[in-house]
Short mmCIF file of C-alpha atoms in Angstrom, two decimals:
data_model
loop_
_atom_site.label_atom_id
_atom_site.label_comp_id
_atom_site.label_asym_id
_atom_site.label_seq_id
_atom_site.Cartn_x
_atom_site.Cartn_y
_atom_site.Cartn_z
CA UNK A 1 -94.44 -23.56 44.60
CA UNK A 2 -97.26 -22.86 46.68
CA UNK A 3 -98.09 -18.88 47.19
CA UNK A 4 -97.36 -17.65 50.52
CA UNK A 5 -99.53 -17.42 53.16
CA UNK A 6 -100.55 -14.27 54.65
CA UNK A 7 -101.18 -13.74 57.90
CA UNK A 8 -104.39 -11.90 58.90
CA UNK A 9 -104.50 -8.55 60.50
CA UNK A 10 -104.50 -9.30 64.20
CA UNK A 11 -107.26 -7.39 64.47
CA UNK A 12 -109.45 -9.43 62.52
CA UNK A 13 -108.42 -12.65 64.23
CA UNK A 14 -109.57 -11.73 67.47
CA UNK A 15 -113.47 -11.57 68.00
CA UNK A 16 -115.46 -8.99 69.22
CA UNK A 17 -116.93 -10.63 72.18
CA UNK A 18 -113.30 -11.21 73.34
CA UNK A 19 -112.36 -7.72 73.00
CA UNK A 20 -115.35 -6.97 74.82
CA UNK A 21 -114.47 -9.57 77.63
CA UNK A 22 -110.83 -8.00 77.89
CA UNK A 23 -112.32 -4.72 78.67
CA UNK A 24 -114.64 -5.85 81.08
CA UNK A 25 -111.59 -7.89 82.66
CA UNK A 26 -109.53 -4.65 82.59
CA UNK A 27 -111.92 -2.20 84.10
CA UNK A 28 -111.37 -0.50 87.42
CA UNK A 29 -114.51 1.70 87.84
CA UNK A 30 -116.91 -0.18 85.23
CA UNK A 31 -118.68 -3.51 86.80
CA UNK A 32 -118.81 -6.11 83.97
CA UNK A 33 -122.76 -6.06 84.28
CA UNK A 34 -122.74 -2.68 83.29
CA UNK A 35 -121.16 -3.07 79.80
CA UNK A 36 -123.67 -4.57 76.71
CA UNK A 37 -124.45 -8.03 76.77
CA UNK A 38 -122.54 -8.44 73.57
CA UNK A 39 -122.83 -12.34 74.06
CA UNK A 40 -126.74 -12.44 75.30
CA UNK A 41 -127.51 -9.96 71.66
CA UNK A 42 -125.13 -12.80 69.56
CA UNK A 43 -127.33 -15.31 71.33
CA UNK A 44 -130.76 -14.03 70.69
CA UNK A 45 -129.45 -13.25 66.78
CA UNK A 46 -129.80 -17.20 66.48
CA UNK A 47 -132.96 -17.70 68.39
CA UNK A 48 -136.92 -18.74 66.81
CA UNK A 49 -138.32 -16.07 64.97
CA UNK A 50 -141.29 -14.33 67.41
CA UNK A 51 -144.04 -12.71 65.65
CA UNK A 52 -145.21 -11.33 69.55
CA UNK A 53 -144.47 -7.70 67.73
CA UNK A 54 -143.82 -7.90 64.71
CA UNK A 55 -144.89 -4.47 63.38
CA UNK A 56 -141.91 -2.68 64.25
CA UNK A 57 -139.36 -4.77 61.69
CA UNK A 58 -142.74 -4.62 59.00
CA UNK A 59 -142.01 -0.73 59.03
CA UNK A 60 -138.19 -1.19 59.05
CA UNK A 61 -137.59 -3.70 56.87
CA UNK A 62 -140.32 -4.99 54.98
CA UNK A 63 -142.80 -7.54 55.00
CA UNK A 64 -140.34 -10.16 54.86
CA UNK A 65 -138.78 -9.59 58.08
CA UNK A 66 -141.68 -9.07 59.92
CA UNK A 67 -142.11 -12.21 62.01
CA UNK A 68 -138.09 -12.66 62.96
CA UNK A 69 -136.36 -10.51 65.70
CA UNK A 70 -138.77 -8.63 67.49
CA UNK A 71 -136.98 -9.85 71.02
CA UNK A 72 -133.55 -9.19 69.80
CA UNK A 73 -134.63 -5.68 68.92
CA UNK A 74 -136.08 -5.45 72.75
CA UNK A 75 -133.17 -6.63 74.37
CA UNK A 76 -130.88 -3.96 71.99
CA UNK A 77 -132.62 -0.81 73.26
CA UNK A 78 -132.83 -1.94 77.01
CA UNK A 79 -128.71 -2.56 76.44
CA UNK A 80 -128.72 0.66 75.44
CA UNK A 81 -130.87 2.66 77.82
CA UNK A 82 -128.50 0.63 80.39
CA UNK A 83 -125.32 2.20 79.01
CA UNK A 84 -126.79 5.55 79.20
CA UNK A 85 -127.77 5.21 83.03
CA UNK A 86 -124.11 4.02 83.78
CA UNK A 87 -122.33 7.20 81.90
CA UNK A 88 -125.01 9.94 82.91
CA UNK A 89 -123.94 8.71 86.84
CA UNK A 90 -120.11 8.43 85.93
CA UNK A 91 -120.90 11.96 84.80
CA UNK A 92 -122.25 12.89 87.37
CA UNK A 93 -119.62 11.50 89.63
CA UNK A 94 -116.48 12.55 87.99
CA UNK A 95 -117.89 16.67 87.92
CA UNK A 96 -118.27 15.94 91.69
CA UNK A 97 -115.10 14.97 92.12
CA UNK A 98 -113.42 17.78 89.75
CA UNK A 99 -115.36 20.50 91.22
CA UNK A 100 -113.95 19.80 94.82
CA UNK A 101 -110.51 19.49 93.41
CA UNK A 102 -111.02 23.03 91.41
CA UNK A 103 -112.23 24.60 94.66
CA UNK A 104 -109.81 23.40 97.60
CA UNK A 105 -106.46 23.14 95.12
CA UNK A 106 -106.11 27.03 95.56
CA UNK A 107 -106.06 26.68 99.01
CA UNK A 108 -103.78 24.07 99.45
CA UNK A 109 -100.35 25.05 100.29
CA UNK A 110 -96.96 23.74 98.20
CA UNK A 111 -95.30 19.96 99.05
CA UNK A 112 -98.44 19.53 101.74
CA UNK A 113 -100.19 16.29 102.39
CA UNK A 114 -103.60 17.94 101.03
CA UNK A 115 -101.84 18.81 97.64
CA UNK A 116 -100.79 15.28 97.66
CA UNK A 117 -103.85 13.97 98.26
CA UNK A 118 -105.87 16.34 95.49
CA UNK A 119 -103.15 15.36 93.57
CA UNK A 120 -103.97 11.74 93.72
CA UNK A 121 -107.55 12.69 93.45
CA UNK A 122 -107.22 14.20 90.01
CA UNK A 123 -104.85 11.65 88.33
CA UNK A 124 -107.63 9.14 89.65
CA UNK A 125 -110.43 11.17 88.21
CA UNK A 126 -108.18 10.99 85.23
CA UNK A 127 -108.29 7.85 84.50
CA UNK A 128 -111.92 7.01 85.45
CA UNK A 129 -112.57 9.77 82.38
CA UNK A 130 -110.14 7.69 80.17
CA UNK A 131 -112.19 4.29 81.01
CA UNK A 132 -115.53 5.87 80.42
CA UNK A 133 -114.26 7.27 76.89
CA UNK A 134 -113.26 3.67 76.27
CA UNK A 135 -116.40 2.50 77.38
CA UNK A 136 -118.49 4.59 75.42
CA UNK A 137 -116.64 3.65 72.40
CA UNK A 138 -116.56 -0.53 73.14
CA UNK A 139 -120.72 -0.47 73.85
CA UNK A 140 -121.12 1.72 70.54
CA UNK A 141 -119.47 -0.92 68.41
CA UNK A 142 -120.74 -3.86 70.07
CA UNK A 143 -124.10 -2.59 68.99
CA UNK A 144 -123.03 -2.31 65.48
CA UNK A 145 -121.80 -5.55 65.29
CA UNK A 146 -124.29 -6.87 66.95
CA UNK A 147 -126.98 -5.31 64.30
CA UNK A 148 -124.40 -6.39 61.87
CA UNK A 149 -124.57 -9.69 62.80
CA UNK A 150 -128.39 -10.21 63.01
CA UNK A 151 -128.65 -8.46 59.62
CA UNK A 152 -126.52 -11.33 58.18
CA UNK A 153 -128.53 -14.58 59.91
CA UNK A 154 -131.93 -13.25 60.01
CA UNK A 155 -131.74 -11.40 56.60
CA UNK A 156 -133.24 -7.76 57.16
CA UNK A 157 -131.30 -4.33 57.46
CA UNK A 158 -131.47 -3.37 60.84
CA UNK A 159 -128.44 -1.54 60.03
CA UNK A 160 -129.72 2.34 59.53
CA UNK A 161 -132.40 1.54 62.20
CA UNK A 162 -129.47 1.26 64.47
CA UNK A 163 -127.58 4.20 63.44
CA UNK A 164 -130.71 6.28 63.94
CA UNK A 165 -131.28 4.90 67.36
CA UNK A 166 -127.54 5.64 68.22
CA UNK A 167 -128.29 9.11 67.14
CA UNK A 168 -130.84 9.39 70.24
CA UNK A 169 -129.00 7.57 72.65
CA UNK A 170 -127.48 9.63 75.82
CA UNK A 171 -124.32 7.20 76.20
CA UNK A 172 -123.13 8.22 72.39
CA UNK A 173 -124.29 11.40 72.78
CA UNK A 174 -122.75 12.63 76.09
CA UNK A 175 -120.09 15.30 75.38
CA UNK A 176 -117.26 14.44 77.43
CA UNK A 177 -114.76 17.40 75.98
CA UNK A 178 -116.28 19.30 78.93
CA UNK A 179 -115.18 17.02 81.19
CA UNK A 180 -111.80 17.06 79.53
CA UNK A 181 -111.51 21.03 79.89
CA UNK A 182 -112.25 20.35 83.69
CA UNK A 183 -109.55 17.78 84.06
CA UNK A 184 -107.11 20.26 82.21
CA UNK A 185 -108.05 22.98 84.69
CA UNK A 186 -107.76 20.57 87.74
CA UNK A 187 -104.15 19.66 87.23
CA UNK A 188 -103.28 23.25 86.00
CA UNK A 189 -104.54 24.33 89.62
CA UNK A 190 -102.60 21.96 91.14
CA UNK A 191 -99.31 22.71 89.37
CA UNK A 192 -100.16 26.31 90.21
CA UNK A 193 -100.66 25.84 93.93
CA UNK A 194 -97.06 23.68 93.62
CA UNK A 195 -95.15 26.38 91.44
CA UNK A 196 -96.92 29.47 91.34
CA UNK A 197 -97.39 30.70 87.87
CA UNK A 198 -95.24 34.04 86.88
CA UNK A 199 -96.80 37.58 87.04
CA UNK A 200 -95.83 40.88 85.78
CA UNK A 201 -94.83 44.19 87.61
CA UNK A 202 -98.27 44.46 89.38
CA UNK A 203 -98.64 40.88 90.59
CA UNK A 204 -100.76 40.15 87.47
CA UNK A 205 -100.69 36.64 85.96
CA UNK A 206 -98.59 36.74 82.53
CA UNK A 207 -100.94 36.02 79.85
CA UNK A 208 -99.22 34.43 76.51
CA UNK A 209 -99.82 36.03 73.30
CA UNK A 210 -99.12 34.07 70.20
CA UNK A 211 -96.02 35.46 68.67
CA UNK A 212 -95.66 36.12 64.85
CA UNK A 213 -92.61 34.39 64.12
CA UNK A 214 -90.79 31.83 66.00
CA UNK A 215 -88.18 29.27 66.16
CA UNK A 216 -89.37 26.00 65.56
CA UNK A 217 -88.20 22.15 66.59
CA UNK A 218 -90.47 19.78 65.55
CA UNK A 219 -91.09 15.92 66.28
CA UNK A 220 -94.28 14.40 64.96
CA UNK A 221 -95.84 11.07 65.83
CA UNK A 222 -98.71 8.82 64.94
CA UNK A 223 -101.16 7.76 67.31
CA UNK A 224 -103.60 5.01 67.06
CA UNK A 225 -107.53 6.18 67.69
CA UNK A 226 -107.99 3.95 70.46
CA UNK A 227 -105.13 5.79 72.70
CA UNK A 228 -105.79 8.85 72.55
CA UNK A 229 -107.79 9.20 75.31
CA UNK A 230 -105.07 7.80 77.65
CA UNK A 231 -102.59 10.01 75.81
CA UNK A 232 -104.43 13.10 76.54
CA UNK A 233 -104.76 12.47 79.80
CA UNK A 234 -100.95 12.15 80.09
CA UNK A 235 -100.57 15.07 78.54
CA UNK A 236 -102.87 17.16 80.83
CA UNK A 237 -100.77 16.47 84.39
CA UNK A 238 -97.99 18.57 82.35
CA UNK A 239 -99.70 21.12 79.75
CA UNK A 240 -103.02 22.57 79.91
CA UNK A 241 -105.16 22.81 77.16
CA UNK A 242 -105.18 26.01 74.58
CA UNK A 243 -108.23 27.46 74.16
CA UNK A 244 -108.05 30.69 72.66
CA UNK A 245 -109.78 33.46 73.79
CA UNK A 246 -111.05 31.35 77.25
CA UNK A 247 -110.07 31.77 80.93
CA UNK A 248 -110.26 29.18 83.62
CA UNK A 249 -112.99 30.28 85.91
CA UNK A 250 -110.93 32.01 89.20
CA UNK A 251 -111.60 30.42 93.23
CA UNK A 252 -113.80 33.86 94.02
CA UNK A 253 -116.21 32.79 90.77
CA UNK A 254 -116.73 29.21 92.05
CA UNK A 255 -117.00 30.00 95.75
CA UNK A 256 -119.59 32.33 94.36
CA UNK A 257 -121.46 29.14 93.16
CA UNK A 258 -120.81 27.11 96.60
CA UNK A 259 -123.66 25.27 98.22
CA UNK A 260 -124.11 24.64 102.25
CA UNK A 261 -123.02 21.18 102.24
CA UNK A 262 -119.30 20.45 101.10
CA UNK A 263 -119.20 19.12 97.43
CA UNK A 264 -123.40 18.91 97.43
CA UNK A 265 -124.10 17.72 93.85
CA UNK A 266 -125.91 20.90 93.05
CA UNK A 267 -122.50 22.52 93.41
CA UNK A 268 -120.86 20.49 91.02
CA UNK A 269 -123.38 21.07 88.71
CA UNK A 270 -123.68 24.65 89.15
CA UNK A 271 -119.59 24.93 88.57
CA UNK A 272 -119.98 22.42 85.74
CA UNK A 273 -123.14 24.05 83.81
CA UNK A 274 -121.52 27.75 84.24
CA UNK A 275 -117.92 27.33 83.21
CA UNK A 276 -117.64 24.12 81.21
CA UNK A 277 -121.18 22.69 79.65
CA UNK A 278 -120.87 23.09 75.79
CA UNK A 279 -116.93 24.10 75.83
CA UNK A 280 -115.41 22.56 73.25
CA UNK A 281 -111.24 20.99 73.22
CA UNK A 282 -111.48 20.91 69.29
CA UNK A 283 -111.42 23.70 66.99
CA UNK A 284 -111.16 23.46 63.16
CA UNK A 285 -107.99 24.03 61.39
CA UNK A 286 -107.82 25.29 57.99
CA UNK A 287 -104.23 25.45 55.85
CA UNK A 288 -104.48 26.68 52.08
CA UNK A 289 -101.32 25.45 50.49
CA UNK A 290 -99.71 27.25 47.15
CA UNK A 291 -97.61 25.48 45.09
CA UNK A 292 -96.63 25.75 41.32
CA UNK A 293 -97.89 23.90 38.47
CA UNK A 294 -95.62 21.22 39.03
CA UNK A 295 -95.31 21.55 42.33
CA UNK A 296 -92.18 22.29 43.48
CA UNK A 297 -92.49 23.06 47.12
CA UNK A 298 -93.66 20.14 47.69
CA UNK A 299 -90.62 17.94 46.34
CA UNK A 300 -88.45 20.81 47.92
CA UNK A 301 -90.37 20.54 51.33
CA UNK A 302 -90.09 16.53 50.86
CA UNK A 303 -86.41 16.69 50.05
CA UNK A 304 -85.77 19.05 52.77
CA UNK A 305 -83.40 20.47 51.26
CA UNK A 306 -81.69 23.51 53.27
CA UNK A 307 -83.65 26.87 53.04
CA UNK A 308 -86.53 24.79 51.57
CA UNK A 309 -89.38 27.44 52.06
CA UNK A 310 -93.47 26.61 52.49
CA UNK A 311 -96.26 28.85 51.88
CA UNK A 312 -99.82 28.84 52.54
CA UNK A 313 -102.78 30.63 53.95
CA UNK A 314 -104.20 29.39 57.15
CA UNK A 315 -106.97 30.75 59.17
CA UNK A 316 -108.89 29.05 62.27
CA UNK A 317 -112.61 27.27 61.44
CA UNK A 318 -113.59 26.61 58.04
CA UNK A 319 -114.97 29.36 56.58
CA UNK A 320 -112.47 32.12 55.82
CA UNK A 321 -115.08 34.92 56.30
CA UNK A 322 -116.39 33.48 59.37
CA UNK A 323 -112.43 33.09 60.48
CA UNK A 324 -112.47 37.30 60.18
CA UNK A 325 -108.35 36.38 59.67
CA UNK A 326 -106.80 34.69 57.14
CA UNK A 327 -102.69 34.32 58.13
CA UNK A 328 -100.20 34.30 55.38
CA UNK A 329 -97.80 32.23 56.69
CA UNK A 330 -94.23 31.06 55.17
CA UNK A 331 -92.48 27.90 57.05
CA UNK A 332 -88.38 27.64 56.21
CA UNK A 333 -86.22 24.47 56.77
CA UNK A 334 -83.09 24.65 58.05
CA UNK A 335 -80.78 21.37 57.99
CA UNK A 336 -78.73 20.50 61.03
CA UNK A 337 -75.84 21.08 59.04
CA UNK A 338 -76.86 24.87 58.54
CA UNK A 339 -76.41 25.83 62.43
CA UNK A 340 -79.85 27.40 62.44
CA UNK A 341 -83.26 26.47 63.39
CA UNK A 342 -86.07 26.09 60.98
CA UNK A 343 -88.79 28.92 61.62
CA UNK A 344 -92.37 29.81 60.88
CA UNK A 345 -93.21 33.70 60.19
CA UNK A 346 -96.87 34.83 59.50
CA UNK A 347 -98.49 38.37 58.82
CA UNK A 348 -102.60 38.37 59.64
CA UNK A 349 -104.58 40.24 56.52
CA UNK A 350 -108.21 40.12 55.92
CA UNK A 351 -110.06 37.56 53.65
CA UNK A 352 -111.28 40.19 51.07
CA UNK A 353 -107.55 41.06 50.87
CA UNK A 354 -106.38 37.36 49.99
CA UNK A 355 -106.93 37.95 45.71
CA UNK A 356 -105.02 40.68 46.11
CA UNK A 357 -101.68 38.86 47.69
CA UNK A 358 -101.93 36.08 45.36
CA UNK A 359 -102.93 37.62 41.71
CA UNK A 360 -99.83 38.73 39.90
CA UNK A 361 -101.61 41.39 37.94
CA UNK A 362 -102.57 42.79 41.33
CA UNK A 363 -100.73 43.81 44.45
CA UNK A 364 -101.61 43.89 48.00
CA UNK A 365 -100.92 46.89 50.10
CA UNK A 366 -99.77 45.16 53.36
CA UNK A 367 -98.79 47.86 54.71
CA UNK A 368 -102.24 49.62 54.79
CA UNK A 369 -103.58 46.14 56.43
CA UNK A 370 -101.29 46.07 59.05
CA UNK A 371 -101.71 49.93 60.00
CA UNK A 372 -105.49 48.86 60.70
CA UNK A 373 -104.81 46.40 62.76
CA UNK A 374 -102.08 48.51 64.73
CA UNK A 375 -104.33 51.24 65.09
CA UNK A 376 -107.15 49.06 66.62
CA UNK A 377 -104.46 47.80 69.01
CA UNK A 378 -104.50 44.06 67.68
CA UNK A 379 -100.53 44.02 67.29
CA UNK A 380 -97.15 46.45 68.25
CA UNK A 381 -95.23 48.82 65.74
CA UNK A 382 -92.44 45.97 66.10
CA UNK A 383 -95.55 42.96 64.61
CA UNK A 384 -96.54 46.03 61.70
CA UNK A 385 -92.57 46.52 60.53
CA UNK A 386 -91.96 42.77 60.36
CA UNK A 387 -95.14 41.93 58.82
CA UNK A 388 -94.78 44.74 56.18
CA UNK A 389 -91.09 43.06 55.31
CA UNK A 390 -92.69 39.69 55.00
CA UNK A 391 -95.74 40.64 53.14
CA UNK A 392 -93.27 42.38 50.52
CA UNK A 393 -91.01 38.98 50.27
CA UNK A 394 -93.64 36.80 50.13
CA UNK A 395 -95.41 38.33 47.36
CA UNK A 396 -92.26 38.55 45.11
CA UNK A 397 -91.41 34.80 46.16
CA UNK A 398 -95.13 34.30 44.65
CA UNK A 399 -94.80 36.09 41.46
CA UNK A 400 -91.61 34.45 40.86
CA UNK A 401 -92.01 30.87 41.20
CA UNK A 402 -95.64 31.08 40.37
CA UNK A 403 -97.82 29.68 43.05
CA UNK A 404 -101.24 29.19 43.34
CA UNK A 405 -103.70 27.93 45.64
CA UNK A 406 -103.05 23.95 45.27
CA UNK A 407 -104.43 21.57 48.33
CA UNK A 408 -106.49 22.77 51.41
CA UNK A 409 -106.13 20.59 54.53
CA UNK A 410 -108.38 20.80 57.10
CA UNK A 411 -108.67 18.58 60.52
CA UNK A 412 -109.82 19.14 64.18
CA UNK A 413 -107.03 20.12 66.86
CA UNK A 414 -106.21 19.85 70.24
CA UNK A 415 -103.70 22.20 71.56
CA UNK A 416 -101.65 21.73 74.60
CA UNK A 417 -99.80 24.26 76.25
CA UNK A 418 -98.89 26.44 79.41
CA UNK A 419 -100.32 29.67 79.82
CA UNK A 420 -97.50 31.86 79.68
CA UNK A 421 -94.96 30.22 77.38
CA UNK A 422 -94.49 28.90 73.93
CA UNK A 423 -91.40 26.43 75.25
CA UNK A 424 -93.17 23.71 74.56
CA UNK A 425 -96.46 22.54 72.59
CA UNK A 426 -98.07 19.39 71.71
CA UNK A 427 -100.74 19.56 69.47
CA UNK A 428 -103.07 16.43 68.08
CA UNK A 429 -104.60 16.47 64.99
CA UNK A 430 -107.97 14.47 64.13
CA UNK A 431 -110.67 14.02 61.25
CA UNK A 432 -107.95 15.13 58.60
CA UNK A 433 -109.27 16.01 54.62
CA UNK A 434 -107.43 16.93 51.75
CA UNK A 435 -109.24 19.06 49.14
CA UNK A 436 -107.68 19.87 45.52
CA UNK A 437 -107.63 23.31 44.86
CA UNK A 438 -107.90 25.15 41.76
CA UNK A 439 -104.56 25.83 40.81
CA UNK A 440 -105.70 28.21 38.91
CA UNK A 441 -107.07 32.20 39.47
CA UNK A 442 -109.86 34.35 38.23
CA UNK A 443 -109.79 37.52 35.98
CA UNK A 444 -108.36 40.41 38.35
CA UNK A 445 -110.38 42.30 37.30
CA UNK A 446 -113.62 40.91 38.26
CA UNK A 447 -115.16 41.53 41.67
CA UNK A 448 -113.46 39.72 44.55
CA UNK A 449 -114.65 36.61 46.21
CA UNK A 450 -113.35 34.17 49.08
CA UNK A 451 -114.27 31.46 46.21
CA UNK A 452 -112.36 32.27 43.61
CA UNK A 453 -109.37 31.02 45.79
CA UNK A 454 -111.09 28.66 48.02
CA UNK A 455 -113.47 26.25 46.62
CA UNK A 456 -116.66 26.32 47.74
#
């Protein structure tokens, strides 16, 4: 009989220019004028060749393409340029509107109309920050395409001339993690002024400090590119973002920034430019895997059978030298069956020290790590005594069973999380590679080096 049909990817049945239209249709702060002209570019793709200028394609593509296209190229930048007005003023508008919310929410008082209203305020700034992300992404591709398309009629290869130009353009180049890191702080102020956040002995806010070991429940979830903006800002009106190592600017820092005029746009961009231009919501994860020659973690892991252990080094960025820490960590699964929960345990030790841990010819002196980092105050007797038991089960698990460095992930992370507690965190993971380690170690006796277990 006749083979079956197959029916195409939905994705590639509907065109561009309608996906385009949808989001034009669907906007609530975006006019429709204000998106490319994704059908005016498809239009001038078919138009007469001009020769008016034709000096520009002659560099880009050749003698052959000189006399076609010179409008289309025209009307492609002044698209552009009009994409970047519209977000630098969305910007602009959206750190207004933040900056107020930053500076009267710790003021307000709990259940009041004014924390409703900020409250409003924020989840609408929310999703204006959303739509822009969206919008920023829908005017980038209708570019491409657009480029694409003239490159196929018109026969030149306006293609890397394009990618360039997008390079230089303000609407793909606007950082909006800033903004993000605002938002985050916005709602956190609000849920403070609602619930106020606990404090120790002396009235001091409880700061979290990431524990060594813990009990872990785990759900994990795809999510599709084009909703994770909307899903972070979910996310945000219940956890903050985790950035290490930062603090949200306090009321008496920003009042210190505070113009005459209530919410005068220098204001907003004096709060903006001090506390959040250039601060980043992604940070580089790193996770060293060991396995045996024929792997058997992994099938164990996969299996999950009861007790099923994981190892692997992990340290923050992606250079462990730069990192300063490399974490030996060692994940165990417990069934349901079991009555337990499945937990995590990890002991910090520096880089240099890493050949040492792994190389069964060698053996690392944990102990001496861990006093260092007790006596510079970096963790408690309790961390040093536990990590000293781990380090000396992990390395006999090691020797045993034979691992060796075998695949390196590494990917870019958000973290979300409240300040003070560990209860519950949601972490997204982006921009994921796989690298295939060694399996294999050096002579250990020659000098050590972070590449002998880590490619280069």
């Amino acid at each position: 009989g006749a083979p079956e049909r197959q029916t195409p990817h939905p994705q590639h049945m509907v065109a561009y220019g309608e996906t385009v239209a949808a989001a034009k249709e669907n906007a609530v702060y975006t006019p429709p004028s204000e998106f490319i002209d994704y059908e005016g570019l498809k239009e001038e793709v078919y138009r007469a060749p001009s020769a008016e200028a034709a000096s520009l394609l002659t560099h880009i593509s050749g003698g052959s393409a000189a006399k076609r296209g010179e409008r289309f190229i025209s009307q492609l930048q002044a698209e552009m340029d009009k994409a970047s007005r519209h977000v630098r003023a969305r910007v602009s508008v959206i750190v207004g509107i933040l900056a107020n919310v930053l500076r009267e929410a710790g003021k307000a008082e709990p259940a009041s109309a004014e924390l409703a209203r900020l409250t409003q305020v924020t989840e609408d700034a929310s999703a204006q920050i959303v739509e822009l992300m969206k919008y920023v992404e829908i005017c980038r591709t209708a570019c491409r395409k657009a480029t694409k398309k003239f490159d196929k009629v018109q026969r030149t290869s306006l293609g890397s001339w394009l990618v360039a130009q997008l390079a230089l353009q303000p609407f793909c180049n606007v950082c909006l993690e800033p903004l993000i890191v605002m938002l985050s702080d916005g709602f956190a102020s609000l849920r403070a002024a609602s619930n106020p956040p606990k404090t120790d002995a002396e009235g001091r806010p409880i700061e979290w400090v990431p524990p060594s070991d813990f009990e872990r429940s785990t759900t994990k979830y795809w999510v599709k590119t084009e909703n994770v903006p909307e899903l972070t800002a979910r996310v945000l009106k219940h956890l903050s973002i985790l950035i290490m190592g930062r603090t949200p600017p306090t009321l008496a820092q920003m009042a210190a920034e505070e113009a005459p005029v209530l919410m005068h746009p220098e204001y907003a961009q004096a709060i903006y430019s001090k506390f959040y231009e250039g601060t980043s919501v992604l940070s580089w994860i790193t996770s060293l895997y060991l396995d045996s020659l024929s792997f058997r973690q992994y099938h164990e892991r996969l299996a999950r059978d009861d007790g099923a252990n994981l190892f692997r080094l992990r340290w923050y960025g992606l250079d462990p030298e730069q990192a300063g820490t490399v974490y030996v960590e060692r994940k165990t699964h417990r069934s349901k069956d079991s009555g337990e929960k499945s937990t995590k345990q990890r002991l910090p030790i520096a880089p240099s020290a890493v050949r040492d841990l792994l190389h069964p010819e060698r053996a690392l002196d944990v102990a001496a790590q861990l006093d260092a980092q007790l006596a510079a105050g970096a963790i408690s007797e309790k961390q040093r005594d536990k990590g000293v038991a781990l380090g000396a089960e992990v390395q006999a698990a090691l020797a045993e069973r034979g691992l060796l460095p075998a695949v390196r992930t590494v990917y870019q992370r958000t973290a979300f999380q409240a300040s003070d507690s560990n209860s519950v965190r949601l972490t997204l993971d982006s921009n994921l590679s796989l690298i295939k380690e060694a399996l294999a170690l050096g002579d250990a006796e020659a000098p050590a080096g972070v590449h002998e277990w880590c490619r280069n």
